Tab-separated table of C-alpha atoms in Angstrom:
chain	number	residue	atom	x	y	z
A	15	MET	CA	52.855	18.916	-123.006
A	16	THR	CA	55.450	16.552	-121.621
A	17	PRO	CA	58.404	15.313	-123.673
A	18	SER	CA	56.985	11.819	-123.670
A	19	ASP	CA	54.013	12.978	-125.723
A	20	CYS	CA	56.145	13.404	-128.812
A	21	GLY	CA	58.846	11.292	-130.361
A	22	PRO	CA	62.439	12.524	-130.624
A	23	VAL	CA	63.223	15.040	-133.280
A	24	GLY	CA	64.100	13.317	-136.522
A	25	ALA	CA	62.816	9.930	-135.490
A	26	GLY	CA	61.652	7.929	-138.484
A	27	ARG	CA	62.888	10.385	-141.099
A	28	ALA	CA	66.170	11.581	-142.468
A	29	VAL	CA	67.671	14.662	-140.833
A	30	PRO	CA	69.772	16.896	-143.137
A	31	ARG	CA	73.442	17.297	-142.337
A	32	ALA	CA	75.216	20.600	-142.102
A	33	PRO	CA	78.264	21.324	-144.293
A	34	GLY	CA	80.651	20.139	-141.560
A	35	GLY	CA	78.997	16.734	-141.321
A	36	LEU	CA	77.046	17.637	-138.191
A	37	ARG	CA	73.334	17.247	-137.984
A	38	SER	CA	71.567	20.559	-138.415
A	39	PRO	CA	68.992	21.341	-135.767
A	40	GLU	CA	65.408	20.811	-136.829
A	41	PRO	CA	62.445	22.150	-134.903
A	42	SER	CA	60.023	19.669	-133.487
A	43	ARG	CA	56.932	19.183	-135.595
A	44	CYS	CA	54.848	17.675	-132.858
A	45	PRO	CA	51.592	19.612	-132.556
A	46	SER	CA	50.885	21.170	-129.197
A	47	ARG	CA	47.963	19.878	-127.220
A	48	PRO	CA	44.915	22.175	-127.028
A	49	SER	CA	44.340	23.624	-123.575
A	50	VAL	CA	40.520	23.453	-123.758
A	51	HIS	CA	38.227	20.649	-124.858
A	52	PRO	CA	36.614	21.452	-128.251
A	53	GLY	CA	33.180	20.636	-126.875
A	54	ALA	CA	33.614	23.429	-124.322
A	55	TRP	CA	34.215	25.991	-127.067
A	56	TRP	CA	31.160	24.793	-129.002
A	57	LEU	CA	28.951	24.864	-125.902
A	58	TRP	CA	30.236	28.367	-125.137
A	59	ALA	CA	29.484	29.639	-128.649
A	60	LEU	CA	26.086	27.928	-128.873
A	61	SER	CA	25.160	29.366	-125.475
A	62	LEU	CA	25.955	32.841	-126.772
A	63	GLY	CA	23.780	32.065	-129.795
A	64	THR	CA	20.995	31.017	-127.436
A	65	ALA	CA	21.396	34.294	-125.561
A	66	ALA	CA	21.110	36.146	-128.876
A	67	THR	CA	17.723	34.541	-129.515
A	68	ARG	CA	16.369	35.965	-126.249
A	69	THR	CA	16.719	39.631	-127.252
A	70	THR	CA	16.284	42.018	-130.162
A	71	ASN	CA	18.049	44.914	-128.440
A	72	PRO	CA	20.744	45.981	-130.942
A	73	LEU	CA	23.049	47.197	-128.186
A	74	LEU	CA	23.038	43.819	-126.433
A	75	LEU	CA	23.434	41.985	-129.746
A	76	ALA	CA	26.384	44.199	-130.676
A	77	LEU	CA	27.908	43.452	-127.274
A	78	LEU	CA	27.526	39.708	-127.909
A	79	ILE	CA	29.218	40.056	-131.305
A	80	ALA	CA	32.070	42.094	-129.803
A	81	ALA	CA	32.632	39.595	-126.964
A	82	SER	CA	32.736	36.587	-129.281
A	83	ALA	CA	34.963	38.423	-131.782
A	84	TYR	CA	37.467	39.341	-129.058
A	85	VAL	CA	37.732	35.746	-127.840
A	86	VAL	CA	38.164	34.562	-131.442
A	87	ALA	CA	40.880	37.159	-132.074
A	88	THR	CA	42.891	35.959	-129.080
A	89	HIS	CA	42.292	32.196	-129.219
A	90	ARG	CA	41.598	31.225	-132.820
A	91	THR	CA	43.461	28.167	-134.093
A	92	PRO	CA	45.635	28.197	-137.263
A	93	THR	CA	43.306	25.947	-139.270
A	94	PRO	CA	41.200	26.407	-142.419
A	95	ALA	CA	38.081	26.378	-140.246
A	96	ALA	CA	39.383	29.418	-138.348
A	97	ARG	CA	39.823	31.338	-141.599
A	98	ALA	CA	36.131	30.776	-142.322
A	99	TYR	CA	35.155	33.152	-139.486
A	100	ALA	CA	35.328	36.099	-141.889
A	101	ALA	CA	33.033	34.213	-144.267
A	102	PHE	CA	30.479	33.705	-141.485
A	103	ALA	CA	30.661	37.428	-140.679
A	104	LYS	CA	30.045	38.328	-144.330
A	105	LEU	CA	27.161	35.852	-144.466
A	106	ALA	CA	25.661	37.444	-141.351
A	107	PHE	CA	25.899	40.887	-142.949
A	108	ALA	CA	24.264	39.545	-146.105
A	109	VAL	CA	21.421	38.043	-144.050
A	110	LEU	CA	20.851	41.420	-142.406
A	111	LEU	CA	20.675	43.155	-145.795
A	112	VAL	CA	18.323	40.511	-147.228
A	113	ARG	CA	15.990	40.829	-144.243
A	114	MET	CA	15.778	44.589	-144.691
A	115	PHE	CA	15.309	44.207	-148.450
A	116	PHE	CA	12.329	41.928	-147.865
A	117	ALA	CA	10.848	44.499	-145.494
A	118	ILE	CA	11.163	47.143	-148.226
A	119	ALA	CA	9.938	45.041	-151.152
A	120	LEU	CA	7.269	42.902	-149.466
A	121	GLY	CA	6.160	45.211	-146.731
A	122	SER	CA	5.925	44.611	-143.004
A	123	PRO	CA	3.029	43.923	-140.604
A	124	VAL	CA	4.379	46.640	-138.292
A	125	PRO	CA	2.331	49.836	-138.640
A	126	GLY	CA	4.214	53.086	-138.941
A	127	THR	CA	3.717	56.792	-139.421
A	128	HIS	CA	7.236	57.862	-140.477
A	129	ILE	CA	7.105	57.263	-144.242
A	130	LEU	CA	10.555	57.241	-145.823
A	131	LEU	CA	9.581	56.560	-149.440
A	132	THR	CA	6.738	55.183	-151.505
A	133	LEU	CA	7.440	52.479	-154.081
A	134	PRO	CA	5.155	51.575	-156.978
A	135	GLU	CA	2.772	48.920	-155.705
A	136	VAL	CA	2.085	45.846	-157.829
A	137	PRO	CA	-1.539	44.608	-157.644
A	138	LEU	CA	-1.871	40.971	-156.589
A	139	PRO	CA	-4.795	38.527	-156.934
A	140	HIS	CA	-7.273	38.018	-154.118
A	141	TRP	CA	-5.696	34.711	-153.009
A	142	ALA	CA	-2.490	36.613	-152.117
A	143	GLN	CA	-4.131	38.768	-149.467
A	144	GLY	CA	-1.736	39.882	-146.775
A	145	ILE	CA	1.165	40.130	-149.229
A	146	ARG	CA	2.072	43.245	-151.122
A	147	LEU	CA	4.839	44.249	-153.520
A	148	GLY	CA	5.981	47.821	-153.115
A	149	GLY	CA	3.991	50.530	-151.411
A	150	LYS	CA	4.909	52.714	-148.449
A	151	VAL	CA	8.181	52.064	-146.611
A	152	THR	CA	8.163	53.289	-143.022
A	153	ALA	CA	11.012	53.803	-140.597
A	154	GLU	CA	9.277	51.557	-138.043
A	155	ALA	CA	9.207	48.635	-140.491
A	156	LEU	CA	12.900	49.075	-141.351
A	157	VAL	CA	13.928	49.264	-137.701
A	158	PHE	CA	11.889	46.169	-136.852
A	159	ALA	CA	13.479	44.268	-139.759
A	160	GLY	CA	16.922	45.453	-138.690
A	161	TYR	CA	16.408	44.191	-135.134
A	162	ASP	CA	15.195	40.817	-136.395
A	163	GLY	CA	17.988	40.461	-138.960
A	164	LEU	CA	20.663	41.447	-136.451
A	165	ARG	CA	19.512	38.687	-134.102
A	166	LEU	CA	19.931	36.066	-136.832
A	167	ALA	CA	23.265	37.599	-137.873
A	168	THR	CA	24.531	37.329	-134.291
A	169	LEU	CA	23.561	33.658	-134.209
A	170	LEU	CA	25.550	33.017	-137.418
A	171	ILE	CA	28.592	34.844	-136.039
A	172	CYS	CA	28.480	32.700	-132.893
A	173	VAL	CA	28.521	29.547	-135.053
A	174	GLY	CA	31.491	30.988	-136.932
A	175	ALA	CA	33.240	31.594	-133.612
A	176	ALA	CA	32.763	27.929	-132.699
A	177	ASN	CA	34.410	26.909	-135.989
A	178	ALA	CA	37.302	29.310	-135.417
A	179	LEU	CA	37.998	28.216	-131.836
A	180	ALA	CA	37.601	24.454	-132.302
A	181	GLY	CA	37.314	22.937	-135.752
A	182	PRO	CA	34.600	20.373	-136.411
A	183	ALA	CA	37.260	17.698	-136.922
A	184	ARG	CA	38.449	18.164	-133.324
A	185	LEU	CA	34.880	18.020	-132.085
A	186	LEU	CA	34.265	14.773	-133.964
A	187	LYS	CA	37.091	13.092	-132.072
A	188	SER	CA	35.367	13.840	-128.775
A	189	LEU	CA	31.856	12.693	-129.677
A	190	PRO	CA	30.410	9.584	-128.004
A	191	GLY	CA	30.708	6.408	-130.001
A	192	ALA	CA	26.947	6.209	-130.536
A	193	LEU	CA	27.014	9.548	-132.400
A	194	TYR	CA	30.108	8.842	-134.470
A	195	GLU	CA	28.349	8.223	-137.817
A	196	THR	CA	26.094	11.263	-137.365
A	197	GLY	CA	29.070	13.355	-136.308
A	198	VAL	CA	31.035	12.383	-139.398
A	199	ALA	CA	28.175	13.503	-141.642
A	200	VAL	CA	27.872	16.821	-139.809
A	201	VAL	CA	31.627	17.430	-139.872
A	202	VAL	CA	31.851	16.727	-143.592
A	203	ALA	CA	29.047	19.213	-144.170
A	204	LEU	CA	30.615	21.877	-141.943
A	205	THR	CA	34.099	21.533	-143.432
A	206	PHE	CA	32.782	21.951	-146.970
A	207	ALA	CA	32.597	25.761	-146.688
A	208	PRO	CA	36.144	26.326	-145.263
A	209	HIS	CA	37.726	24.119	-147.948
A	210	LEU	CA	35.678	25.837	-150.642
A	211	ILE	CA	36.787	29.273	-149.430
A	212	ALA	CA	40.425	28.159	-149.331
A	213	ASP	CA	40.190	26.837	-152.907
A	214	VAL	CA	38.663	30.089	-154.152
A	215	GLN	CA	41.398	32.165	-152.487
A	216	ARG	CA	44.136	29.929	-153.882
A	217	LEU	CA	42.765	30.035	-157.445
A	218	ARG	CA	42.208	33.779	-157.374
A	219	ALA	CA	45.765	34.340	-156.160
A	220	ALA	CA	47.088	32.078	-158.927
A	221	ARG	CA	45.120	33.996	-161.566
A	222	ARG	CA	46.395	37.329	-160.284
A	223	LEU	CA	49.983	36.079	-160.483
A	224	ARG	CA	49.381	35.126	-164.111
A	225	GLY	CA	47.843	38.509	-164.902
A	226	ARG	CA	44.360	37.111	-165.504
A	227	PRO	CA	41.122	38.645	-164.227
A	228	ASP	CA	39.682	37.181	-161.039
A	229	ARG	CA	36.635	39.430	-160.647
A	230	GLY	CA	33.426	39.912	-162.561
A	231	VAL	CA	31.306	37.306	-164.284
A	232	ARG	CA	34.162	36.008	-166.417
A	233	GLY	CA	36.503	35.625	-163.484
A	234	LEU	CA	33.756	33.963	-161.421
A	235	LEU	CA	33.097	31.363	-164.113
A	236	GLN	CA	36.779	30.610	-164.662
A	237	VAL	CA	37.346	30.246	-160.910
A	238	GLY	CA	34.087	28.431	-160.136
A	239	LEU	CA	34.607	25.507	-162.495
A	240	PRO	CA	38.012	24.459	-161.055
A	241	VAL	CA	36.597	24.861	-157.538
A	242	LEU	CA	33.662	22.594	-158.382
A	243	GLU	CA	36.002	20.036	-159.941
A	244	GLY	CA	38.224	20.082	-156.863
A	245	ALA	CA	35.216	19.611	-154.581
A	246	LEU	CA	34.096	16.551	-156.558
A	247	GLU	CA	37.590	15.063	-156.489
A	248	ARG	CA	37.805	15.679	-152.745
A	249	SER	CA	34.461	13.947	-152.245
A	250	VAL	CA	35.574	10.864	-154.195
A	251	ALA	CA	38.863	10.725	-152.280
A	252	LEU	CA	37.033	11.083	-148.961
A	253	ALA	CA	34.633	8.267	-149.835
A	254	ALA	CA	37.550	5.995	-150.797
A	255	ALA	CA	39.422	6.828	-147.597
A	256	MET	CA	36.360	6.132	-145.443
A	257	GLU	CA	35.769	2.803	-147.161
A	258	ALA	CA	39.426	1.803	-146.771
A	259	ARG	CA	39.291	2.570	-143.057
A	260	GLY	CA	36.192	0.452	-142.477
A	261	TYR	CA	33.742	3.274	-141.892
A	262	GLY	CA	30.380	1.986	-140.713
A	263	ARG	CA	31.796	-1.237	-139.259
A	264	SER	CA	30.199	-2.001	-135.892
A	265	ALA	CA	30.619	-4.576	-133.168
A	266	GLU	CA	28.100	-7.270	-132.283
A	267	VAL	CA	26.144	-6.461	-129.143
A	268	PRO	CA	23.424	-8.532	-127.477
A	269	ALA	CA	19.823	-7.818	-128.420
A	270	ARG	CA	19.050	-6.983	-124.794
A	271	VAL	CA	21.621	-4.184	-124.813
A	272	ARG	CA	20.273	-2.811	-128.089
A	273	ARG	CA	16.728	-2.707	-126.742
A	274	THR	CA	17.866	-1.047	-123.526
A	275	THR	CA	19.851	1.526	-125.471
A	276	ALA	CA	16.890	2.387	-127.686
A	277	ALA	CA	14.543	2.658	-124.698
A	278	LEU	CA	16.900	4.896	-122.722
A	279	THR	CA	17.660	7.169	-125.672
A	280	LEU	CA	14.031	7.523	-126.743
A	281	GLY	CA	12.800	7.975	-123.185
A	282	GLY	CA	15.542	10.508	-122.486
A	283	LEU	CA	14.646	12.580	-125.532
A	284	LEU	CA	10.975	12.523	-124.580
A	285	GLY	CA	11.896	13.585	-121.053
A	286	VAL	CA	14.018	16.465	-122.367
A	287	CYS	CA	11.159	17.635	-124.615
A	288	ALA	CA	8.576	17.396	-121.824
A	289	GLY	CA	10.879	19.110	-119.320
A	290	THR	CA	11.660	21.935	-121.736
A	291	TYR	CA	7.959	22.413	-122.424
A	292	GLY	CA	7.327	22.526	-118.687
A	293	LEU	CA	9.951	25.225	-118.211
A	294	LEU	CA	8.446	27.340	-120.987
A	295	THR	CA	4.928	27.260	-119.520
A	296	ALA	CA	3.733	28.796	-116.307
A	297	GLU	CA	1.869	25.656	-115.166
A	298	GLY	CA	4.810	23.291	-115.694
A	299	GLY	CA	7.329	24.966	-113.425
A	300	THR	CA	7.039	22.237	-110.786
A	301	TYR	CA	7.687	19.233	-113.003
A	302	GLY	CA	9.828	20.844	-115.724
A	303	VAL	CA	13.209	20.665	-113.983
A	304	PRO	CA	12.898	17.051	-112.677
A	305	LEU	CA	11.729	15.807	-116.066
A	306	LEU	CA	14.526	17.648	-117.855
A	307	LEU	CA	17.214	16.258	-115.523
A	308	ALA	CA	15.820	12.731	-115.757
A	309	GLY	CA	15.670	12.966	-119.546
A	310	VAL	CA	19.262	14.163	-119.786
A	311	ALA	CA	20.447	11.357	-117.487
A	312	ALA	CA	18.563	8.697	-119.484
A	313	ALA	CA	19.849	10.051	-122.813
A	314	LEU	CA	23.445	10.069	-121.544
A	315	ALA	CA	23.062	6.492	-120.332
A	316	GLY	CA	21.679	5.458	-123.724
A	317	LEU	CA	24.600	7.116	-125.516
A	318	ARG	CA	26.998	5.354	-123.163
A	319	LEU	CA	25.509	1.947	-123.959
A	320	GLY	CA	25.243	2.753	-127.663
A	321	GLY	CA	28.968	3.446	-127.782
A	322	ARG	CA	29.646	-0.291	-127.435
A	323	ARG	CA	28.824	-0.735	-131.122
A	324	SER	CA	31.699	1.547	-132.134
A	325	LEU	CA	35.035	-0.177	-132.784
A	326	ARG	CA	37.082	3.003	-132.880
A	327	THR	CA	39.631	4.245	-130.358
A	328	ARG	CA	40.823	7.762	-129.581
A	329	TYR	CA	44.424	8.838	-129.996
A	330	ARG	CA	45.397	11.265	-127.235
A	331	PRO	CA	41.834	12.353	-126.344
A	332	ASP	CA	41.289	15.934	-125.263
A	333	PRO	CA	40.804	16.113	-121.482
A	334	TRP	CA	37.833	17.868	-119.948
A	335	ASN	CA	39.552	19.936	-117.273
A	336	ALA	CA	38.773	22.948	-115.099
A	337	ARG	CA	39.310	25.345	-117.993
A	338	ALA	CA	36.672	23.507	-120.022
A	339	TRP	CA	34.198	23.883	-117.153
A	340	LEU	CA	35.042	27.594	-116.928
A	341	VAL	CA	34.508	28.161	-120.661
A	342	THR	CA	31.239	26.218	-120.694
A	343	GLY	CA	30.008	27.842	-117.502
A	344	SER	CA	30.647	31.358	-118.770
A	345	GLY	CA	28.578	30.755	-121.903
A	346	VAL	CA	25.755	28.968	-120.060
A	347	ALA	CA	25.658	31.778	-117.486
A	348	VAL	CA	25.198	34.368	-120.236
A	349	ALA	CA	22.352	32.354	-121.801
A	350	ALA	CA	20.655	31.766	-118.440
A	351	LEU	CA	20.914	35.381	-117.295
A	352	LEU	CA	19.582	36.780	-120.571
A	353	SER	CA	16.712	34.288	-120.488
A	354	LEU	CA	15.920	35.460	-116.962
A	355	ALA	CA	16.134	39.099	-118.032
A	356	SER	CA	13.861	38.405	-121.004
A	357	ALA	CA	11.227	36.990	-118.644
A	358	ARG	CA	11.484	39.716	-115.999
A	359	ASP	CA	12.027	42.797	-118.171
A	360	PRO	CA	10.886	42.016	-121.708
A	361	GLU	CA	10.619	45.676	-122.707
A	362	ALA	CA	14.344	46.267	-122.131
A	363	LEU	CA	15.417	43.228	-124.152
A	364	HIS	CA	12.787	43.724	-126.860
A	365	PRO	CA	12.611	47.467	-127.530
A	366	GLY	CA	9.480	48.603	-129.279
A	367	VAL	CA	9.350	50.327	-132.616
A	368	VAL	CA	5.864	51.860	-132.296
A	369	PRO	CA	6.373	54.565	-131.204
A	370	LEU	CA	9.866	54.794	-132.625
A	371	VAL	CA	12.334	55.327	-129.758
A	372	ALA	CA	16.060	54.776	-129.341
A	373	PRO	CA	16.925	51.483	-127.575
A	374	ALA	CA	18.370	51.730	-124.084
A	375	LEU	CA	21.189	49.594	-122.706
A	376	PRO	CA	19.996	47.566	-119.688
A	377	LEU	CA	22.846	47.467	-117.213
A	378	TRP	CA	22.715	44.050	-115.605
A	379	PRO	CA	22.035	42.107	-118.864
A	380	ALA	CA	24.996	43.975	-120.395
A	381	ALA	CA	27.136	43.032	-117.398
A	382	ALA	CA	26.006	39.417	-117.819
A	383	ILE	CA	27.221	39.398	-121.439
A	384	LEU	CA	30.659	40.478	-120.238
A	385	LEU	CA	30.956	37.060	-118.578
A	386	ALA	CA	31.537	35.698	-122.084
A	387	LEU	CA	34.976	37.373	-121.999
A	388	LEU	CA	36.236	35.109	-119.186
A	389	PRO	CA	37.833	32.564	-121.582
A	390	ALA	CA	39.910	35.337	-123.150
A	391	PHE	CA	41.727	35.877	-119.837
A	392	ALA	CA	41.542	32.451	-118.154
A	393	VAL	CA	42.579	30.255	-121.108
A	394	PRO	CA	46.092	30.365	-122.602
A	395	GLN	CA	46.214	31.650	-126.134
A	396	ALA	CA	46.519	29.190	-129.003
A	397	PRO	CA	50.037	28.755	-130.443
A	398	LYS	CA	50.718	30.632	-133.635
A	399	ALA	CA	51.439	28.728	-136.800
A	400	PRO	CA	55.203	28.602	-137.533
A	401	LYS	CA	56.298	30.603	-140.531
A	402	GLU	CA	57.862	28.749	-143.401
A	403	PRO	CA	61.523	29.633	-143.979
A	404	SER	CA	62.054	31.810	-147.028
């Protein structure tokens, strides 16, 4: 950051004087500029999530979780959204437990011979064929459920990493003007959980200081009601602030431009869908890539024209520099290489459970996941939040 980016220290506010009449030094409160575009962090994290959907190998999934957690530990930002990473990790663990519980209680279509326990089976009517409650629980069914639940848990942890590395509010500032209204709705929804977690922590700490219980059903009720009240008040204040700032106001554009924008956006989305379908099928390999590229180009052009309706401006926009390309490229490379490995060696990325064998670690897919660690070494670490003077 250059000195011209920030105003002089003390400008526009009173600076306290020391006992001798001299001005006491005050640290600059100008926030430092982020070194990486927020969209790059989100593309990196979503690419890792895409890679997680291409495998059920627990060793590769654990490697993806470890790589994303290391980058978060070194580059997380001091914001409420970053503190929600632990909540996403707990949610992922809960999803894994729920998936295994369903496999125990409702059974699994995977046949198995290693019976762990037998639960009392509840008879169901004939119209519920294919569903059972209780019965035999096999090791193969539990392992299959664990693989499936771990894949979904890894996807949730990658989304939490995106929140920790670049908050949704920063991402909203970088969205195209045509997606501004949609982006605001998404950001409000994504920031609900971090603010809710911060309110719960604050109220529980206040109750502990007063010697009141903060656990159990009683503590949950006495903490939950103030949290709900605060969420409603925050919603009303947000609606008033958005109305005062003219949210939803748009500029007048010619009808010809509106029709062109709609045609480009709709045609681009159809091209992306057709190109993706072509890439996923064996017969569409020749036309899949050209259709996908043409669809992306048309959609980007439509978003560019649609941005003329937005009357907003950006204050100090985040630049898309070489580091942003490096971060995005590392995540996309991991997703592409694991997709290739899933097509060429599906048995290594999807270990079988019948017969029950220990999963093996494929070497070159594991080496591809290590590319996700490049941002941890190529991007400067985020500045730490200054401590308040005691």
